[in-house]
Amino acid sequence: MKTAKLSEAKDRLSYYVERVRRGESVRITVRGRPVADLVPIADAPATDADEEAWLADLEHRGIIRRGKGGVDPEILKPGPRVKGRPLSQTLIDERRSGR
């Protein structure tokens, strides 16, 4: 496995991505400590059955946890409005004006 400092990886990202595309792995370090690995991703599953088996394997290994239910409809509702405007825009305007 190739090791690269974060600054070097940022400067030569295309080079390291090309190495990963060829099947190699690259470990990124910050101040000598490993913080991330660039690794080739597995090919996407070809069928729904393959995808289900792939997800089940990831779940079994503890890499993912699949949800058990749907999305709460409350989450999908728009946020609060102030004077007919989105709250986010009101906050941005307040910060810009220094209030």
Coordinates of N, CA and C in Angstrom, one line a residue:
M1 N 0.9 -1.2 0.0 CA 0.0 0.0 0.0 C 0.9 1.2 0.0
K2 N 0.7 2.1 -0.9 CA 1.4 3.4 -1.0 C 0.9 4.3 0.1
T3 N 1.8 5.1 0.7 CA 1.4 6.1 1.7 C 1.8 7.5 1.2
A4 N 0.9 8.4 1.4 CA 1.1 9.8 1.0 C 0.6 10.8 2.0
K5 N 1.4 11.9 2.2 CA 0.9 12.9 3.1 C -0.3 13.6 2.5
L6 N -1.1 14.2 3.3 CA -2.3 14.9 2.8 C -2.0 16.0 1.8
S7 N -1.0 16.8 2.1 CA -0.6 17.9 1.2 C -0.2 17.3 -0.1
E8 N 0.6 16.2 -0.1 CA 1.0 15.6 -1.4 C -0.1 15.1 -2.2
A9 N -1.1 14.4 -1.4 CA -2.2 13.8 -2.1 C -3.1 14.9 -2.7
K10 N -3.2 16.1 -2.1 CA -4.0 17.2 -2.6 C -3.3 17.7 -3.9
D11 N -2.0 17.8 -3.9 CA -1.3 18.4 -5.0 C -1.3 17.4 -6.2
R12 N -1.3 16.1 -5.9 CA -1.2 15.1 -7.0 C -2.4 14.1 -7.0
L13 N -3.6 14.6 -6.7 CA -4.7 13.8 -6.6 C -5.0 12.9 -7.8
S14 N -4.8 13.5 -9.0 CA -5.0 12.7 -10.2 C -4.1 11.5 -10.3
Y15 N -2.9 11.7 -9.9 CA -1.9 10.6 -9.9 C -2.3 9.5 -9.0
Y16 N -2.7 9.8 -7.8 CA -3.1 8.8 -6.8 C -4.4 8.1 -7.2
V17 N -5.4 8.9 -7.8 CA -6.6 8.3 -8.3 C -6.3 7.3 -9.4
E18 N -5.4 7.6 -10.3 CA -5.0 6.7 -11.3 C -4.4 5.4 -10.8
R19 N -3.6 5.5 -9.7 CA -3.0 4.3 -9.1 C -4.2 3.5 -8.5
V20 N -5.1 4.1 -7.9 CA -6.3 3.4 -7.3 C -7.1 2.7 -8.5
R21 N -7.2 3.4 -9.6 CA -8.0 2.8 -10.7 C -7.3 1.6 -11.2
R22 N -5.9 1.5 -11.0 CA -5.2 0.3 -11.5 C -5.2 -0.8 -10.4
G23 N -5.9 -0.6 -9.3 CA -6.1 -1.6 -8.3 C -5.3 -1.4 -7.0
E24 N -4.4 -0.4 -7.0 CA -3.6 -0.2 -5.8 C -4.4 0.6 -4.7
S25 N -3.9 0.6 -3.5 CA -4.5 1.3 -2.4 C -3.5 2.4 -2.0
V26 N -4.0 3.5 -1.5 CA -3.2 4.6 -1.1 C -3.7 5.1 0.3
R27 N -2.8 5.1 1.3 CA -3.1 5.5 2.6 C -2.7 7.0 2.8
I28 N -3.6 7.8 3.2 CA -3.4 9.3 3.4 C -3.0 9.5 4.9
T29 N -2.0 10.3 5.1 CA -1.6 10.6 6.5 C -1.6 12.1 6.8
V30 N -1.8 12.4 8.0 CA -1.7 13.8 8.5 C -0.8 13.8 9.7
R31 N 0.3 14.5 9.5 CA 1.3 14.5 10.6 C 1.8 13.1 11.0
G32 N 1.9 12.3 10.0 CA 2.4 10.9 10.2 C 1.4 9.9 10.6
R33 N 0.1 10.4 10.9 CA -0.9 9.4 11.4 C -1.9 9.1 10.2
P34 N -2.2 7.8 10.0 CA -3.1 7.5 8.9 C -4.5 8.0 9.2
V35 N -5.1 8.6 8.2 CA -6.5 9.2 8.4 C -7.5 8.7 7.4
A36 N -7.0 8.2 6.3 CA -7.9 7.7 5.2 C -7.2 6.8 4.3
D37 N -8.0 5.9 3.6 CA -7.5 5.1 2.6 C -8.2 5.3 1.3
L38 N -7.5 5.5 0.2 CA -8.1 5.5 -1.1 C -8.0 4.1 -1.6
V39 N -9.2 3.5 -1.8 CA -9.2 2.1 -2.3 C -10.1 1.9 -3.5
P40 N -9.9 1.0 -4.4 CA -10.8 0.8 -5.5 C -12.1 0.3 -4.9
I41 N -13.2 0.8 -5.6 CA -14.5 0.4 -5.2 C -14.9 -0.8 -5.9
A42 N -15.7 -1.7 -5.3 CA -16.2 -2.9 -6.0 C -17.1 -2.5 -7.1
D43 N -17.2 -3.4 -8.1 CA -18.2 -3.1 -9.1 C -19.6 -3.2 -8.6
A44 N -20.4 -2.3 -9.1 CA -21.8 -2.3 -8.6 C -22.5 -3.6 -8.9
P45 N -23.4 -4.1 -8.1 CA -24.1 -5.3 -8.3 C -24.9 -5.2 -9.6
A46 N -25.0 -6.3 -10.3 CA -25.7 -6.3 -11.6 C -27.2 -6.4 -11.6
T47 N -27.7 -7.1 -10.6 CA -29.2 -7.3 -10.5 C -29.6 -7.0 -9.1
D48 N -31.0 -6.9 -9.0 CA -31.6 -6.6 -7.7 C -31.2 -7.7 -6.6
A49 N -31.1 -9.0 -7.1 CA -30.8 -10.0 -6.2 C -29.3 -9.9 -5.7
D50 N -28.4 -9.5 -6.6 CA -27.0 -9.3 -6.3 C -26.9 -8.1 -5.3
E51 N -27.7 -7.1 -5.6 CA -27.7 -5.9 -4.7 C -28.1 -6.3 -3.3
E52 N -29.2 -7.0 -3.2 CA -29.7 -7.5 -1.9 C -28.7 -8.3 -1.1
A53 N -28.0 -9.2 -1.8 CA -27.0 -10.0 -1.2 C -25.8 -9.2 -0.8
W54 N -25.4 -8.2 -1.6 CA -24.3 -7.3 -1.3 C -24.7 -6.4 -0.1
L55 N -25.9 -5.9 0.0 CA -26.3 -5.1 1.2 C -26.4 -5.9 2.4
A56 N -26.9 -7.2 2.3 CA -27.0 -8.1 3.4 C -25.6 -8.4 4.0
D57 N -24.6 -8.6 3.1 CA -23.2 -8.8 3.5 C -22.7 -7.6 4.2
L58 N -22.9 -6.4 3.7 CA -22.4 -5.2 4.3 C -23.0 -5.0 5.7
E59 N -24.3 -5.3 5.8 CA -25.0 -5.2 7.1 C -24.5 -6.2 8.1
H60 N -24.2 -7.4 7.6 CA -23.7 -8.5 8.5 C -22.3 -8.2 9.0
R61 N -21.5 -7.5 8.2 CA -20.2 -7.1 8.6 C -20.2 -5.9 9.5
G62 N -21.3 -5.2 9.6 CA -21.4 -4.0 10.5 C -21.0 -2.8 9.8
I63 N -20.9 -2.8 8.5 CA -20.5 -1.6 7.7 C -21.7 -0.6 7.5
I64 N -22.9 -1.2 7.3 CA -24.1 -0.4 7.2 C -25.1 -0.9 8.1
R65 N -26.2 -0.1 8.3 CA -27.4 -0.5 9.0 C -28.5 0.0 8.2
R66 N -29.3 -0.9 7.7 CA -30.5 -0.5 6.9 C -31.6 0.0 7.7
G67 N -32.4 0.9 7.2 CA -33.6 1.4 8.0 C -34.7 0.4 8.0
K68 N -35.5 0.5 8.9 CA -36.6 -0.5 9.1 C -38.0 0.1 8.6
G69 N -38.1 1.4 8.5 CA -39.3 2.0 8.2 C -39.2 3.1 7.1
G70 N -40.3 3.8 7.0 CA -40.2 4.9 6.0 C -39.8 6.2 6.6
V71 N -39.9 7.3 5.9 CA -39.6 8.6 6.3 C -40.8 9.2 7.0
D72 N -40.6 9.8 8.1 CA -41.6 10.5 8.8 C -42.1 11.7 8.0
P73 N -43.4 11.8 7.6 CA -43.9 12.9 6.8 C -43.6 14.3 7.3
E74 N -43.4 14.4 8.6 CA -43.1 15.7 9.3 C -41.7 16.2 8.8
I75 N -40.8 15.4 8.5 CA -39.5 15.8 8.0 C -39.6 16.4 6.6
L76 N -40.5 16.0 5.8 CA -40.6 16.5 4.5 C -41.3 17.8 4.3
K77 N -42.0 18.3 5.4 CA -42.7 19.6 5.4 C -41.7 20.7 5.3
P78 N -42.0 21.8 4.6 CA -41.1 23.0 4.6 C -40.9 23.5 6.0
G79 N -39.7 24.2 6.1 CA -39.4 24.8 7.4 C -40.2 26.1 7.7
P80 N -40.0 26.7 8.9 CA -40.8 27.9 9.2 C -40.5 29.0 8.3
R81 N -41.4 29.9 8.2 CA -41.3 31.1 7.3 C -41.5 32.3 8.2
V82 N -40.7 33.4 7.9 CA -40.9 34.6 8.6 C -41.2 35.7 7.6
K83 N -42.4 36.3 7.8 CA -42.9 37.3 6.8 C -42.9 36.7 5.4
G84 N -43.3 35.5 5.3 CA -43.5 34.9 4.0 C -42.2 34.4 3.3
R85 N -41.1 34.5 4.0 CA -39.8 34.1 3.5 C -39.3 32.9 4.2
P86 N -38.4 32.1 3.6 CA -37.8 31.0 4.4 C -37.0 31.5 5.5
L87 N -37.0 30.8 6.6 CA -36.2 31.2 7.8 C -34.7 31.4 7.5
S88 N -34.2 30.5 6.6 CA -32.8 30.5 6.3 C -32.4 31.8 5.6
Q89 N -33.3 32.3 4.7 CA -33.0 33.6 4.1 C -33.1 34.8 5.1
T90 N -34.0 34.7 6.0 CA -34.1 35.7 7.0 C -32.8 35.8 7.9
L91 N -32.3 34.6 8.3 CA -31.1 34.5 9.0 C -29.9 35.1 8.3
I92 N -29.8 34.7 7.0 CA -28.7 35.3 6.1 C -28.8 36.8 6.1
D93 N -29.9 37.3 5.9 CA -30.1 38.8 5.8 C -29.7 39.4 7.1
E94 N -30.1 38.8 8.3 CA -29.7 39.4 9.6 C -28.3 39.4 9.8
R95 N -27.6 38.3 9.4 CA -26.1 38.3 9.6 C -25.4 39.3 8.7
R96 N -25.9 39.5 7.5 CA -25.3 40.5 6.6 C -25.5 41.9 7.1
S97 N -26.6 42.2 7.7 CA -26.9 43.5 8.2 C -26.3 43.8 9.6
G98 N -25.8 42.7 10.3 CA -25.2 42.9 11.5 C -26.1 43.1 12.7
R99 N -27.4 42.7 12.6 CA -28.3 42.8 13.7 C -28.0 41.8 14.8

